[in-house]
Coordinates of C-alpha atoms and ligand atoms in Angstrom, one line a residue:
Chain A
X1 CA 14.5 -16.9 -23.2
X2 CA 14.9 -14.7 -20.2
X3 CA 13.1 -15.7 -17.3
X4 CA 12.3 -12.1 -15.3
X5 CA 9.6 -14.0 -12.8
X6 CA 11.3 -16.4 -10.8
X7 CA 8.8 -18.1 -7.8
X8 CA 9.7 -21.6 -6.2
X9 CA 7.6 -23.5 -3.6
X10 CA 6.4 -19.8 -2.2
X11 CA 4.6 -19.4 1.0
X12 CA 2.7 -16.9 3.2
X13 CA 1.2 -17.0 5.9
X14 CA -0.8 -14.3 7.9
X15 CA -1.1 -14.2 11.7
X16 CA -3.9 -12.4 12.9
X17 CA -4.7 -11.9 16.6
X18 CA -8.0 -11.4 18.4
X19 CA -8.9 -10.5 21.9
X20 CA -7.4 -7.6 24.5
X21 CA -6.9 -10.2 27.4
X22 CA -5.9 -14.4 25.9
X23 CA -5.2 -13.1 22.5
X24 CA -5.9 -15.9 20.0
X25 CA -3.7 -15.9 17.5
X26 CA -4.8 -17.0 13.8
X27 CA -2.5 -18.3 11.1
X28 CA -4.2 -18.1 7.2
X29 CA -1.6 -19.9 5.1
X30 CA -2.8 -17.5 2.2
X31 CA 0.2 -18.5 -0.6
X32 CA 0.9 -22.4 0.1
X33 CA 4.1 -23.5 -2.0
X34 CA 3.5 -21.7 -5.7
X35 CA 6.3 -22.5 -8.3
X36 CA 6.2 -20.9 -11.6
X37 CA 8.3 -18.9 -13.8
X38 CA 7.9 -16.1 -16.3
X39 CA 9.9 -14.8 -19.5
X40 CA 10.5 -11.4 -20.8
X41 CA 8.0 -10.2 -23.1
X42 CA 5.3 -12.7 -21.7
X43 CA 1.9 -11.8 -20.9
X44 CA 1.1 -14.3 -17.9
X45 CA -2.4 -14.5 -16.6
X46 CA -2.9 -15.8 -12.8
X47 CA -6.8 -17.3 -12.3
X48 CA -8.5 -19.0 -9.4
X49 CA -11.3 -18.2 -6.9
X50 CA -12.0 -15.6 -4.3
X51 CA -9.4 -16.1 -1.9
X52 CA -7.2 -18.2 -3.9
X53 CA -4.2 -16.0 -3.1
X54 CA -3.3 -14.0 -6.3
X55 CA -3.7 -10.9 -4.9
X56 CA -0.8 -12.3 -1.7
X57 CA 1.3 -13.3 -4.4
X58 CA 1.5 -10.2 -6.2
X59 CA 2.3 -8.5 -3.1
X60 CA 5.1 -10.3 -3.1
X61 CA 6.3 -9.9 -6.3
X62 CA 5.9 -6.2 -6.2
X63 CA 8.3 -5.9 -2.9
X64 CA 5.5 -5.1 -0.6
X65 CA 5.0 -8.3 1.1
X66 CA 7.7 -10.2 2.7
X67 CA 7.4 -14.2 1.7
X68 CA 6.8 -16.7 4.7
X69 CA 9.2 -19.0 2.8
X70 CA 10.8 -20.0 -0.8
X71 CA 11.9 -17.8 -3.3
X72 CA 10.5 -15.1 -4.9
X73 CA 12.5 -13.2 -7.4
X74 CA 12.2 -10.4 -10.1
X75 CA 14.9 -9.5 -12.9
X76 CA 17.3 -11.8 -10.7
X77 CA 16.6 -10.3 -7.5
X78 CA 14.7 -10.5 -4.4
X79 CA 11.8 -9.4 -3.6
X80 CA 12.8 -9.3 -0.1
X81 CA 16.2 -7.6 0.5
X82 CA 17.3 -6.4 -3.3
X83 CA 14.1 -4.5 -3.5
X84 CA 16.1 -1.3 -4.6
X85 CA 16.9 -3.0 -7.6
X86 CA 13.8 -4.1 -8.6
X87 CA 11.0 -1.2 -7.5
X88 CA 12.7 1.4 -10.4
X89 CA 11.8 -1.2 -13.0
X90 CA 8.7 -2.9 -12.4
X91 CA 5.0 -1.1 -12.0
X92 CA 1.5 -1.9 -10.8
X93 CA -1.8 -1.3 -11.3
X94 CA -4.3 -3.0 -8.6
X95 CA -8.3 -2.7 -9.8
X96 CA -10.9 -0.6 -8.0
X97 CA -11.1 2.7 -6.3
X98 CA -7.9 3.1 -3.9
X99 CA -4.2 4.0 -4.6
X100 CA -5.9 7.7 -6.1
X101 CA -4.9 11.4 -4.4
X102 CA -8.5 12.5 -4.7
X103 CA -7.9 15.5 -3.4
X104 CA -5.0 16.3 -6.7
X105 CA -5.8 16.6 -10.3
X106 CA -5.0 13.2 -12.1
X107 CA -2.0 15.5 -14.0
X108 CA -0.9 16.5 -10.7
X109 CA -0.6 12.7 -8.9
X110 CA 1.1 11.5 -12.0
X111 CA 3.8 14.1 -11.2
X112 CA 3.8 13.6 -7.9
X113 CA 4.1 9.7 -8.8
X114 CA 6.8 10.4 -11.6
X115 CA 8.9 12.4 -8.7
X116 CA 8.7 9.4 -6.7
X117 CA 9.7 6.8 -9.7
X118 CA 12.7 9.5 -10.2
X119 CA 11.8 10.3 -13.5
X120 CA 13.5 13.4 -14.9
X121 CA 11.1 16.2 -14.8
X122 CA 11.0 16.8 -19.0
X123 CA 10.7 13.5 -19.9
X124 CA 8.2 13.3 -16.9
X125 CA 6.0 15.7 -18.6
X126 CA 6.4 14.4 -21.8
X127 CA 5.5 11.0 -20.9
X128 CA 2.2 12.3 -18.6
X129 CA 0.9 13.9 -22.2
X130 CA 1.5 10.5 -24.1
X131 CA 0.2 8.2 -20.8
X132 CA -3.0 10.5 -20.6
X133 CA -4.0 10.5 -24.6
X134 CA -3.4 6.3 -23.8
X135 CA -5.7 5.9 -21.3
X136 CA -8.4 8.9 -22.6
X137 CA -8.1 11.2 -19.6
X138 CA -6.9 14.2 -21.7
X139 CA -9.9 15.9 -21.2
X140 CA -10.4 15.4 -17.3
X141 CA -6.3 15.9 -16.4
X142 CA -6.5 19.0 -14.4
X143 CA -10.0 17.8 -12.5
X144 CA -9.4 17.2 -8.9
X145 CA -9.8 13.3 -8.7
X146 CA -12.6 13.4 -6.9
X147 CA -15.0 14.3 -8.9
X148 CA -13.9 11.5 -11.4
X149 CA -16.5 8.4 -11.6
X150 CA -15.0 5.3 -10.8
X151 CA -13.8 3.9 -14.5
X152 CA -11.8 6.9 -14.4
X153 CA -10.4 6.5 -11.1
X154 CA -9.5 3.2 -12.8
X155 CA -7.7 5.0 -15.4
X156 CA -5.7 6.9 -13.5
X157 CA -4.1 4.0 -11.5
X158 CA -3.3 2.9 -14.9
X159 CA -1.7 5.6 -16.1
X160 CA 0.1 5.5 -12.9
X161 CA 1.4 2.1 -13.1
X162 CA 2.8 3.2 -16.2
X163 CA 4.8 6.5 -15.5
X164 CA 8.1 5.1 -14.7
X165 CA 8.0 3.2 -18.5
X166 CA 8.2 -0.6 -16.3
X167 CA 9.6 -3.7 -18.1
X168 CA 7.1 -5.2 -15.8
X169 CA 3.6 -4.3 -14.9
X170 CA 1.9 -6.4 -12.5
X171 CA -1.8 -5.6 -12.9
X172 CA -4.0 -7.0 -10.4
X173 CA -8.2 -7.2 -11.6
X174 CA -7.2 -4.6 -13.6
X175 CA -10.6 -4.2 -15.9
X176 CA -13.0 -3.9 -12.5
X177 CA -14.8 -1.4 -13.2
X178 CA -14.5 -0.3 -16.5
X179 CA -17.0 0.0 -19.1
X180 CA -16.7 -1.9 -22.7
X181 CA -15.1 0.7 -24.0
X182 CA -12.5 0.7 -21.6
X183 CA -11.6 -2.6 -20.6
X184 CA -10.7 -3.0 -24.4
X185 CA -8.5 0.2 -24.2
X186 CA -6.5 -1.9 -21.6
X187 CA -6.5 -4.6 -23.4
X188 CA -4.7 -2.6 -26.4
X189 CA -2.4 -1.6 -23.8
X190 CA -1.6 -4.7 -22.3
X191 CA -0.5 -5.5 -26.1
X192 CA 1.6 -2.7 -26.7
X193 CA 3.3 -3.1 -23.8
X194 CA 4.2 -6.8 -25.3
X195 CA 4.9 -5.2 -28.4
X196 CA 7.6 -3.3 -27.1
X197 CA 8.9 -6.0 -25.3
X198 CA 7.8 -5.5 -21.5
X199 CA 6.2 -8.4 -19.4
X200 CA 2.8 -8.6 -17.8
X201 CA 1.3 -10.5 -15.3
X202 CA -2.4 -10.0 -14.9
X203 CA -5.0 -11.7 -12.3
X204 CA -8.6 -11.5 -14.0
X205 CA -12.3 -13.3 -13.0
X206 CA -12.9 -12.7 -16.8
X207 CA -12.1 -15.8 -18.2
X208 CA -12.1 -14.9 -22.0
X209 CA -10.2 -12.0 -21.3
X210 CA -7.3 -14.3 -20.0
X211 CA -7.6 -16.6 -22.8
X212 CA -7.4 -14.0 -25.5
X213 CA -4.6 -12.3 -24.0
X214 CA -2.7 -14.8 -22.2
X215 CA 0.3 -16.7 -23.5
X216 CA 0.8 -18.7 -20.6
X217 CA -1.6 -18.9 -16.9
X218 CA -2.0 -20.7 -13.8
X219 CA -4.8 -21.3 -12.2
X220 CA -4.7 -21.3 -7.9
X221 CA -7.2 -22.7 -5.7
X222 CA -6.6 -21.9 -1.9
X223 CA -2.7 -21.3 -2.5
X224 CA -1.8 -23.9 -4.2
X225 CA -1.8 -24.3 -8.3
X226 CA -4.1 -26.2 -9.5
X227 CA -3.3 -26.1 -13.0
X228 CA -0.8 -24.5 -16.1
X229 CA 0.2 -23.9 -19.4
X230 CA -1.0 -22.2 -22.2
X231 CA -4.9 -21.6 -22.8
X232 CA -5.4 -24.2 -25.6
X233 CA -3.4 -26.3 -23.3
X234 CA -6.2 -25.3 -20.1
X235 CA -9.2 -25.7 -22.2
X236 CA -8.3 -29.1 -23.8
X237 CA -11.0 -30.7 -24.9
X238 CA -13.8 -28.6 -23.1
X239 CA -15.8 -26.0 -25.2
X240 CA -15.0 -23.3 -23.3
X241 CA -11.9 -22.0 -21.1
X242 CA -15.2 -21.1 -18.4
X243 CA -16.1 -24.8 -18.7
X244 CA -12.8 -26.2 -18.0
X245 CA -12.0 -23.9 -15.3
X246 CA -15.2 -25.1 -13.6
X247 CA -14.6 -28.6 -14.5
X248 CA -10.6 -28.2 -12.4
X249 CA -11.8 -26.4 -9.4
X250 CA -14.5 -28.7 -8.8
X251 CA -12.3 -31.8 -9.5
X252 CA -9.5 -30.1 -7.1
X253 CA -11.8 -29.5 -4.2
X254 CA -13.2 -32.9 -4.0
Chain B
X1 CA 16.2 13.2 -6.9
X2 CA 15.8 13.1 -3.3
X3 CA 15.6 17.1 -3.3
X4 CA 12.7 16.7 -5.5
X5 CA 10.9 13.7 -3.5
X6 CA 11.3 15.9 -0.4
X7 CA 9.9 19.5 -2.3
X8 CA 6.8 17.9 -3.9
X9 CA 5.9 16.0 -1.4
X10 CA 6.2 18.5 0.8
X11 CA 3.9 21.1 -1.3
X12 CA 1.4 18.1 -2.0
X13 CA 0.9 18.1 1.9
X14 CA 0.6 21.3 2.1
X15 CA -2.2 21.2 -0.7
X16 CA -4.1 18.6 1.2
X17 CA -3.8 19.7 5.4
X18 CA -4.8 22.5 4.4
X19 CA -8.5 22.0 2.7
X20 CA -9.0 19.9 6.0
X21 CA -11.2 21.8 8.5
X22 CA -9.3 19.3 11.4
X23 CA -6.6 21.0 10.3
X24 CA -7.3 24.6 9.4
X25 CA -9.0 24.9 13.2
X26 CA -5.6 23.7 14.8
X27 CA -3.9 26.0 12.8
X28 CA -6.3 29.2 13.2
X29 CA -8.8 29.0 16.0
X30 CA -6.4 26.9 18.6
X31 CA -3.4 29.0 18.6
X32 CA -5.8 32.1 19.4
X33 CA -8.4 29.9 22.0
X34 CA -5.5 29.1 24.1
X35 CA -3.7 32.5 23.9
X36 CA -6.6 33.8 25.4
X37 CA -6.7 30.8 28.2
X38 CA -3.1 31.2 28.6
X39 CA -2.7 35.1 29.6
X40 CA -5.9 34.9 31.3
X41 CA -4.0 32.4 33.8
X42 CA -0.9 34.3 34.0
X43 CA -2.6 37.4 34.6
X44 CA -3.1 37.3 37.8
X45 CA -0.2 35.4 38.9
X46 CA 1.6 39.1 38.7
X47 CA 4.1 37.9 36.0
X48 CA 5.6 40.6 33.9
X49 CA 6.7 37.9 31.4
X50 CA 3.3 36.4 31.1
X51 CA 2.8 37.4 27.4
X52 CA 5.9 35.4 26.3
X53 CA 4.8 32.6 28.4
X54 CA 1.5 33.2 27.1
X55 CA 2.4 33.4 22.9
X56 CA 4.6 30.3 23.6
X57 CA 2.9 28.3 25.1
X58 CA -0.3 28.8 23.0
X59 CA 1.6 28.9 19.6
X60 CA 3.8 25.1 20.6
X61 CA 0.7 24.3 21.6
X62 CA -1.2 24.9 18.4
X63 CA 2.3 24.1 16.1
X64 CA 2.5 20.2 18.5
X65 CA -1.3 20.0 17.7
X66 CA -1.0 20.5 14.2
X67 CA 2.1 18.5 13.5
X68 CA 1.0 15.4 15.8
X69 CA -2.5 15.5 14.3
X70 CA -1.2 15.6 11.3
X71 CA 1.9 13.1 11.5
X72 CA -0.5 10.4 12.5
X73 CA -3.8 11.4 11.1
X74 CA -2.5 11.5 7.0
X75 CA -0.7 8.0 8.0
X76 CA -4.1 6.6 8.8
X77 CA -5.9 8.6 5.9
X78 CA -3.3 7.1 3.4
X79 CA -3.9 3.8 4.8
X80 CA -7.5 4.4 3.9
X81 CA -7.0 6.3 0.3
X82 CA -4.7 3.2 -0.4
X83 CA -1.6 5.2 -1.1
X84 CA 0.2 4.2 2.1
X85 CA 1.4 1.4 0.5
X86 CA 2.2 2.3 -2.7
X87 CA 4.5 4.9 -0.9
X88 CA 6.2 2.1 0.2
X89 CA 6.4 0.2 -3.4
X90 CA 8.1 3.3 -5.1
X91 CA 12.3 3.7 -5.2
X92 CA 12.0 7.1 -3.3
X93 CA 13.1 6.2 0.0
X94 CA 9.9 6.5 2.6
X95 CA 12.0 8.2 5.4
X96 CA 12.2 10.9 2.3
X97 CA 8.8 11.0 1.7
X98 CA 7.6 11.1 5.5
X99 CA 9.9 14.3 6.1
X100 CA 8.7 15.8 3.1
X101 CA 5.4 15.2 4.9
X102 CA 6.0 16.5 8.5
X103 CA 7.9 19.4 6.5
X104 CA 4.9 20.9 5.0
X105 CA 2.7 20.0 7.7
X106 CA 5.6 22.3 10.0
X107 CA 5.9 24.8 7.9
X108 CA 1.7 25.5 7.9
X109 CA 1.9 25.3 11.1
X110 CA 4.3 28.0 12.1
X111 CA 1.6 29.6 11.9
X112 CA 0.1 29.4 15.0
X113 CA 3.3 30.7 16.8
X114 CA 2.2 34.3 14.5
X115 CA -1.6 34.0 15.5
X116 CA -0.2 33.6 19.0
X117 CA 1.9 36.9 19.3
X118 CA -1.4 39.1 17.2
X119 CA -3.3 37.4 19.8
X120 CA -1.6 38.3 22.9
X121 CA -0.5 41.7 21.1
X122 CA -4.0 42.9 19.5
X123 CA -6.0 41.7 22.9
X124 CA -3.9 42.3 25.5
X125 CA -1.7 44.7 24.3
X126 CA 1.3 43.1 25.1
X127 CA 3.5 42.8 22.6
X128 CA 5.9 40.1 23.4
X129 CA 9.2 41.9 21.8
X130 CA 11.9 39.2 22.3
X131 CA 15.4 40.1 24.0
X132 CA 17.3 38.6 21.6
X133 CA 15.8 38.1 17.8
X134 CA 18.8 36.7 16.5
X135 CA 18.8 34.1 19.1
X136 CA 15.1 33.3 18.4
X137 CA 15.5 33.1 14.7
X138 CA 18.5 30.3 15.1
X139 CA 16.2 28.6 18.2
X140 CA 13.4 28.6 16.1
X141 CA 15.0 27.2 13.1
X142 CA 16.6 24.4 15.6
X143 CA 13.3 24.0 17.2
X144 CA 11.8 23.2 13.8
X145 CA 14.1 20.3 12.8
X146 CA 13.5 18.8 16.4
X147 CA 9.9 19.2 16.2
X148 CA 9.9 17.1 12.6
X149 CA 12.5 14.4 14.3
X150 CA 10.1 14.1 17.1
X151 CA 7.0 13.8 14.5
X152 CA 8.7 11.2 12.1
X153 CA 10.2 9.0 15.2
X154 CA 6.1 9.0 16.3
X155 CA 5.5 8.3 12.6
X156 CA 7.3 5.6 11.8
X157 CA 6.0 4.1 15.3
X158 CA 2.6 4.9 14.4
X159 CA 2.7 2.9 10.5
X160 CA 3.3 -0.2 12.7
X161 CA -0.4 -0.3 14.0
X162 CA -3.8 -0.2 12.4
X163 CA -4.9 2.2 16.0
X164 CA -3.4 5.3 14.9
X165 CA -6.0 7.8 16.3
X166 CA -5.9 6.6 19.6
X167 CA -2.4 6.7 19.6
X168 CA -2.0 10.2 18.3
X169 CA -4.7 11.1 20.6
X170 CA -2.9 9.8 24.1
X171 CA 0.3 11.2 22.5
X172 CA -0.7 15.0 22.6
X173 CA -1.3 16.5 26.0
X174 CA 1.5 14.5 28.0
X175 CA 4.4 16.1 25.4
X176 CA 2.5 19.6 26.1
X177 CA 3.1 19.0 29.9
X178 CA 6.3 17.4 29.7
X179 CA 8.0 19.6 27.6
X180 CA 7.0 22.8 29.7
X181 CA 5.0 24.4 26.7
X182 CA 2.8 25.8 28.9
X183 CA 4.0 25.6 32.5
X184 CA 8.0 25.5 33.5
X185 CA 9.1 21.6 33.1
X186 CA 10.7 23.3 36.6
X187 CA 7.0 23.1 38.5
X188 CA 6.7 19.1 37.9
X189 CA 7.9 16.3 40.4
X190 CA 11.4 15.1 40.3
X191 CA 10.7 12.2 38.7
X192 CA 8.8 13.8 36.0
X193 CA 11.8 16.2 35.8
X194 CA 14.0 13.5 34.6
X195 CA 12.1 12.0 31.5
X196 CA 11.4 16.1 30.4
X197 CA 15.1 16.3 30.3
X198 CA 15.7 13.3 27.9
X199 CA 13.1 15.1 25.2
X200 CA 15.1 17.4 22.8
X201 CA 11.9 19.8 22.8
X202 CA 12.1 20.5 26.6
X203 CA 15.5 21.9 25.4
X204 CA 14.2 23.6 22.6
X205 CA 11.3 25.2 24.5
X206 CA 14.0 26.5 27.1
X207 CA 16.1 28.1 24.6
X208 CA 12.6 30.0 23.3
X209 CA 12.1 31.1 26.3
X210 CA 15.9 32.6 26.9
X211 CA 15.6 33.9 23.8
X212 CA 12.2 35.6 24.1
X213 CA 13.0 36.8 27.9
X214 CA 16.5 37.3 27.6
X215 CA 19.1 35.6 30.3
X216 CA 21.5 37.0 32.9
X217 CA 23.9 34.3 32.0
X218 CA 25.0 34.0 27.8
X219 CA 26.6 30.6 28.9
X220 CA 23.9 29.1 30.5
X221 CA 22.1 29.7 26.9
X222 CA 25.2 27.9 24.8
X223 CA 25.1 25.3 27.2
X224 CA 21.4 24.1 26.6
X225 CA 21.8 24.8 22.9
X226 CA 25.1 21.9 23.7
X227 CA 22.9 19.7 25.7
X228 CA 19.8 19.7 22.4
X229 CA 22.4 19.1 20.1
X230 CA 23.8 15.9 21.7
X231 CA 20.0 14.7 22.5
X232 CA 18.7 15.7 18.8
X233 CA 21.7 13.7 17.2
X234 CA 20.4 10.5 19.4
X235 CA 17.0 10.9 18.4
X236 CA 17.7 11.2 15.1
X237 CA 20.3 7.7 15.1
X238 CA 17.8 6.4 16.7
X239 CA 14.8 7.6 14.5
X240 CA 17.2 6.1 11.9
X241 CA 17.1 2.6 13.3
X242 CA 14.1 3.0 14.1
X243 CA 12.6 3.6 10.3
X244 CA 14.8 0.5 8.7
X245 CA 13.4 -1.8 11.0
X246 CA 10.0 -0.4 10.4
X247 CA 10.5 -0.3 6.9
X248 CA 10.9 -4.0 7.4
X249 CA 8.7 -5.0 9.5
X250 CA 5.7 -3.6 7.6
X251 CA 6.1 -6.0 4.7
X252 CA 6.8 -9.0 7.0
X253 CA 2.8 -8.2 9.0
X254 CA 1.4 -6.9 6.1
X255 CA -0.8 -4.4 7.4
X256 CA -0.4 -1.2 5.3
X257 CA -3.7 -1.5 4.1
X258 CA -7.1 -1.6 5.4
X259 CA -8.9 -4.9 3.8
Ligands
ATP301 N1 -3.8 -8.6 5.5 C1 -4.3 -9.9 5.6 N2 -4.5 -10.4 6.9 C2 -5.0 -11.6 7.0 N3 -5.4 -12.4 6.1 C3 -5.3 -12.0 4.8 C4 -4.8 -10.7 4.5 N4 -4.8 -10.5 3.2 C5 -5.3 -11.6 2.6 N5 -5.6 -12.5 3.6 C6 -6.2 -13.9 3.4 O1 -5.3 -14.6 2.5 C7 -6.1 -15.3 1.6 C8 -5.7 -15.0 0.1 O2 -6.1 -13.6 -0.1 P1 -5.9 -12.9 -1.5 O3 -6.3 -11.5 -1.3 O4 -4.5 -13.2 -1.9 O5 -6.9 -13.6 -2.5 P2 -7.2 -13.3 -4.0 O6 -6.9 -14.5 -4.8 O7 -6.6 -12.1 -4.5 O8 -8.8 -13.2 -4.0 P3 -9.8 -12.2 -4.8 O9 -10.1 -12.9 -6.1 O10 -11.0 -12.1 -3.9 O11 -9.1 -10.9 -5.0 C9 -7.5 -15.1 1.9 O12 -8.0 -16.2 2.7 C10 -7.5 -13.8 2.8 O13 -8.5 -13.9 3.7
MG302 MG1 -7.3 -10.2 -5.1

């Protein structure tokens, strides 16, 4: 056992000022002293409400937010400081409409993205082919993005956040947005890419999504975990996982 | 790889200023608008040199527009897209991709300097010839690079705050006036004088000019080519500096998106 996520009593906070004259400042304590830990080859779900701070905590992990406090490490390494040795190996795909070039073909921002992941250009091309047939945008490649609905503006930033072949992918509501049809595509992918040994780390509001594909989850509620283990182990003795969940936020917020 | 970060993302720029009408009127109406403003002014002053003053000042004019617009305005529009930040979650190195950026935008833009001189030459019938081209070719190749420095210091200021616009918009007329596009930096008040002669595109609009008009004196030329090198090589230590502590900073406010 390898562990590749690596987050101990993890904090941020964001300060946010109002006011020209007598600014106010405002702290949000967003992430508020997470600890968990992640293997290789895991798929890893992260659950909780609106708010909860899964979203913060991703940030994190994907080098783009600097932690308040604690530590926060992937494959051995900061998030904050080593992040040249992490960002060639890890990916991410956030749900919903941004992150897109609308104004370039979905071959072209590949490419583009490829080029910026340092991938050589043949195997680049290669892999676009292969990532497209994956995600059923063949057809639609050398449309400019934005005339692409938004399921396929959803599978595009897939297909991005798998260009650079990650041993992490860090996929954040990943399945907004997409119709039946698709959501089970990513599904099949998120099991491939255990297949082949990579790691995932999802955030879903689709509870029996995470409990068919999860090995192990936590579940936050306003930074802090509130609960985590394996599904069977989160469901215990309640019907369903949707149950259970309901049964631990309510009990925490009391 | 960095060649390659710095080509596509240069041409991908290029793709996307370029089906903007913002940009496509800064790039073909202004530099012709203010050519005609421009020799219209000088004609009467009794100026022989008015059309190099003239093709100049309206084609720095229309090249500062283009790149400042365009520096701060695709910062703000990746911010919105969402891709701002995932430029800052790849390996490539962002001071890569924002001069791949500034590049393109540049290289569109030299444009305007051509519009200019058709301009003053198709309606005025003076055809600004310069005195010495092989001068203006190195100037202009110098006045290139200092143009992008000055663009991705303002860029990398500019990533720091959600208020872009307003920034790019206060930033654009005072660097027209201070750096003499249009009128001598000689015509402003001492004090004024001063902070001109700490911009390394005062310089570089003074060499244009020596080149364009020609100069009694070769040194004085050598000398204020001296004089940008030692100010462009601060700017760009300092543009340096400047982009690691950015760099970090970002990810400590969090404020690369728009939520
Ligand atoms: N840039 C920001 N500035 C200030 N506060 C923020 C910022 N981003 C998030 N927050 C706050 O941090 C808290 C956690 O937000 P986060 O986006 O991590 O939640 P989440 O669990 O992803 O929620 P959701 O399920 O709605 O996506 C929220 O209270 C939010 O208001
Ligand atoms: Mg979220």
């Amino acid at each position: 056992m390898e562990p590749v996520i690596e987050v101990r009593d993890l904090r941020r906070d964001y300060v946010t000022s109002k006011g020209l004259l007598r600014r106010k400042t405002q702290t949000v304590r967003a992430v508020d002293g997470v600890s968990f830990t992640v293997e290789r080859g895991e798929i890893f779900g992260m659950l909780g409400q609106n708010g909860a701070g899964k979203t913060t905590t991703i940030k994190m992990l994907i080098t783009l937010l600097a932690p308040t406090s604690g530590v926060c490490r992937v494959l051995g390494c900061d998030t904050f400081g080593q992040e040249k040795q992490i960002r060639p190996r890890i990916n991410f795909i956030f749900g919903g409409e941004m992150g897109v070039y609308r104004r370039l073909s979905a071959r072209d921002n590949l490419k583009y993205f490829g080029n910026l992941y340092g991938v050589p250009p043949r195997l680049r091309d290669e892999r676009i082919e292969e990532i497209l047939r994956l995600v059923d945008l063949e057809e639609a490649a050398d449309r400019l993005a934005e005339t692409y609905s938004k399921g396929m503006l959803q599978r595009l930033q897939i297909a991005r956040g798998l260009i650079n072949d990650p041993e992490i992918v860090f996929m954040d509501e990943p399945t907004v947005g997409l119709d039946p049809l698709g959501a089970h595509m990513l599904r099949d992918i998120i099991r491939r890419l255990r297949d082949a040994g990579k790691t995932v780390l999802l955030t879903t509001h689709y509870l029996p999504e995470a409990e068919e594909l999860c090995d192990r989850m936590v579940i936050l509620n306003r930074g802090k975990i509130a609960a985590s283990g394996t599904p069977a182990q989160i469901r215990g003795a309640e019907e369903t996982m949707e149950d259970a969940y309901l049964r631990l936020i309510r009990e925490v917020e009391v | 790889m960095t060649w390659q970060v710095l080509l596509s993302t240069m041409l991908l720029q290029m793709k996307q200023s370029f089906v903007r009408p913002m940009f496509r009127f800064c790039l073909l109406a202004n530099p012709v608008l203010n050519t005609i403003l421009i020799c219209e002014m000088f004609r009467s002053s009794g100026r022989t040199d008015f059309a190099a003053y003239a093709v100049l000042g309206a084609g720095l004019m229309g090249l500062w527009c283009c790149i400042c617009f365009s520096s701060a305005g695709d910062l703000n529009r990746e911010r919105y897209m969402g891709t701002l930040s995932l430029l800052f979650a790849v390996p490539a190195p962002v001071e890569t991709v924002l001069w791949g950026k500034i590049l393109g935008n540049t290289l569109l833009s030299l444009g305007t300097l051509l519009l200019a001189w058709l301009t003053a030459g198709v309606l005025y019938e003076t055809w600004a010839i310069p005195a010495r081209p092989g001068w203006l070719l190195l100037v202009l190749v110098i006045t290139i690079l200092c143009f992008l420095q000055v663009s991705v210091l303002t860029a990398w200021l500019l990533t720091l705050s959600r208020k872009t616009t307003l920034y790019m918009n206060c930033l654009e007329l005072p660097v027209v006036f201070l750096c003499g596009f249009v009128v001598p930096v000689e015509e402003l008040p001492a004090w004024l004088q001063a902070i001109s002669n700490l911009l390394p595109p005062t310089w570089a609009v003074r060499l244009l000019r020596m080149a364009v008009a020609g100069v009694p004196d070769e040194n004085a030329f050598w000398r204020c080519l001296g004089i940008l090198a030692v100010l462009m090589l601060a700017a760009g230590l300092l543009s340096r500096r400047c982009g690691r502590a950015v760099d970090r900073r970002v990810r400590v406010l969090g404020n690369l998106e728009v939520c």
